[in-house]
């Protein structure tokens, strides 16, 4: 049914894109990206706006899993190889919050700076 598929396919692909795209956010949310590679975080100093809804998007480019952990903000999440996860930080008070990769603590570390 070519007419129907011409109608449905663009809608479906737009819908899939919306579901896939990490950039789809509410107007008052901010997306911040963090990458894991060679058992290190990049950037190691992650600046975020304070008192704003922040969503952290963490991508693991290593061949091993890593666990993002921030004790002060009470957030932890495993990121499998090649995967990308969302961590909702929420509204953070101004300050510095160290984080680390629990599986490679010697190298995987950084700090979230909220201001
Ligand atoms: Cu943990």
Tab-separated table of C-alpha atoms and ligand atoms in Angstrom:
chain	number	residue	atom	x	y	z
A	1	UNK	CA	0.000	0.000	0.000
A	2	UNK	CA	2.261	2.783	-1.255
A	3	UNK	CA	0.072	5.730	-0.269
A	4	UNK	CA	-0.233	4.524	3.296
A	5	UNK	CA	3.469	3.792	3.642
A	6	UNK	CA	4.295	7.237	2.234
A	7	UNK	CA	2.201	8.683	5.019
A	8	UNK	CA	3.273	6.378	7.795
A	9	UNK	CA	6.996	6.108	7.166
A	10	UNK	CA	7.861	9.777	7.755
A	11	UNK	CA	5.783	9.758	10.929
A	12	UNK	CA	7.439	6.567	12.113
A	13	UNK	CA	10.937	7.789	11.384
A	14	UNK	CA	10.248	11.099	13.092
A	15	UNK	CA	8.945	9.229	16.087
A	16	UNK	CA	11.971	6.921	16.178
A	17	UNK	CA	14.287	9.904	15.850
A	18	UNK	CA	12.519	11.607	18.739
A	19	UNK	CA	12.848	8.504	20.886
A	20	UNK	CA	16.478	7.972	19.918
A	21	UNK	CA	17.758	11.472	20.059
A	22	UNK	CA	19.334	12.308	23.403
A	23	UNK	CA	18.751	15.965	22.592
A	24	UNK	CA	15.025	15.754	23.244
A	25	UNK	CA	14.581	17.665	26.445
A	26	UNK	CA	12.054	19.731	28.263
A	27	UNK	CA	12.624	23.443	27.808
A	28	UNK	CA	14.153	23.891	31.252
A	29	UNK	CA	16.549	20.912	31.072
A	30	UNK	CA	20.202	21.013	30.148
A	31	UNK	CA	22.049	18.077	28.640
A	32	UNK	CA	25.712	17.587	29.514
A	33	UNK	CA	27.909	14.970	27.877
A	34	UNK	CA	30.584	12.843	29.454
A	35	UNK	CA	32.691	10.296	27.580
A	36	UNK	CA	34.640	7.333	28.915
A	37	UNK	CA	37.702	6.331	26.909
A	38	UNK	CA	40.907	4.543	27.939
A	39	UNK	CA	39.395	4.324	31.445
A	40	UNK	CA	39.285	8.086	31.774
A	41	UNK	CA	36.439	10.551	31.764
A	42	UNK	CA	36.339	13.415	29.345
A	43	UNK	CA	36.034	16.147	30.321
A	44	UNK	CA	37.487	15.490	33.762
A	45	UNK	CA	36.197	18.853	34.900
A	46	UNK	CA	32.552	18.956	33.989
A	47	UNK	CA	30.927	22.342	34.380
A	48	UNK	CA	27.185	22.458	34.813
A	49	UNK	CA	24.743	25.223	35.620
A	50	UNK	CA	23.685	25.172	39.273
A	51	UNK	CA	20.019	25.048	40.284
A	52	UNK	CA	19.036	23.826	36.819
A	53	UNK	CA	17.666	20.460	35.766
A	54	UNK	CA	20.756	18.743	34.388
A	55	UNK	CA	20.789	15.440	32.550
A	56	UNK	CA	24.128	13.765	32.179
A	57	UNK	CA	24.649	11.679	29.068
A	58	UNK	CA	27.521	9.239	29.572
A	59	UNK	CA	28.999	7.327	26.664
A	60	UNK	CA	31.437	4.462	27.134
A	61	UNK	CA	33.851	4.109	24.225
A	62	UNK	CA	35.915	1.462	25.979
A	63	UNK	CA	35.636	-2.289	25.461
A	64	UNK	CA	34.943	-2.823	29.169
A	65	UNK	CA	32.057	-1.711	31.342
A	66	UNK	CA	32.459	1.212	33.681
A	67	UNK	CA	30.405	2.460	36.562
A	68	UNK	CA	29.945	6.181	36.935
A	69	UNK	CA	29.707	7.058	40.598
A	70	UNK	CA	29.253	10.364	42.392
A	71	UNK	CA	28.893	9.850	46.131
A	72	UNK	CA	27.967	13.448	47.003
A	73	UNK	CA	25.156	13.542	44.467
A	74	UNK	CA	24.240	9.901	45.215
A	75	UNK	CA	24.295	8.840	41.602
A	76	UNK	CA	25.734	5.659	40.130
A	77	UNK	CA	25.181	3.911	36.870
A	78	UNK	CA	26.849	1.140	34.931
A	79	UNK	CA	27.704	1.977	31.339
A	80	UNK	CA	28.304	-1.014	29.109
A	81	UNK	CA	30.863	-0.936	26.282
A	82	UNK	CA	29.614	1.176	23.392
A	83	UNK	CA	26.540	2.196	25.353
A	84	UNK	CA	25.190	5.559	26.369
A	85	UNK	CA	23.210	6.160	29.543
A	86	UNK	CA	21.284	9.062	30.986
A	87	UNK	CA	21.821	10.096	34.580
A	88	UNK	CA	19.408	12.690	35.894
A	89	UNK	CA	21.382	14.978	38.170
A	90	UNK	CA	18.470	17.249	38.837
A	91	UNK	CA	18.984	20.683	40.354
A	92	UNK	CA	22.390	20.857	41.963
A	93	UNK	CA	23.583	23.451	44.454
A	94	UNK	CA	26.721	25.414	43.534
A	95	UNK	CA	29.826	23.457	44.445
A	96	UNK	CA	32.288	20.785	43.377
A	97	UNK	CA	31.311	17.142	43.327
A	98	UNK	CA	33.992	14.528	42.641
A	99	UNK	CA	33.058	11.480	40.586
A	100	UNK	CA	34.898	8.340	39.553
A	101	UNK	CA	34.635	5.144	37.590
A	102	UNK	CA	34.257	2.409	40.125
A	103	UNK	CA	35.871	-0.215	37.908
A	104	UNK	CA	38.980	1.840	37.127
A	105	UNK	CA	39.329	4.204	40.045
A	106	UNK	CA	43.039	4.828	39.497
A	107	UNK	CA	42.447	6.658	36.224
A	108	UNK	CA	38.725	7.292	35.842
A	109	UNK	CA	38.001	10.340	37.943
A	110	UNK	CA	36.776	13.865	37.627
A	111	UNK	CA	34.765	16.595	39.206
A	112	UNK	CA	31.400	18.160	38.482
A	113	UNK	CA	31.558	21.891	38.998
A	114	UNK	CA	28.161	23.515	39.461
A	115	UNK	CA	27.863	27.284	39.414
B	1	LIG	CU1	28.929	1.817	42.720
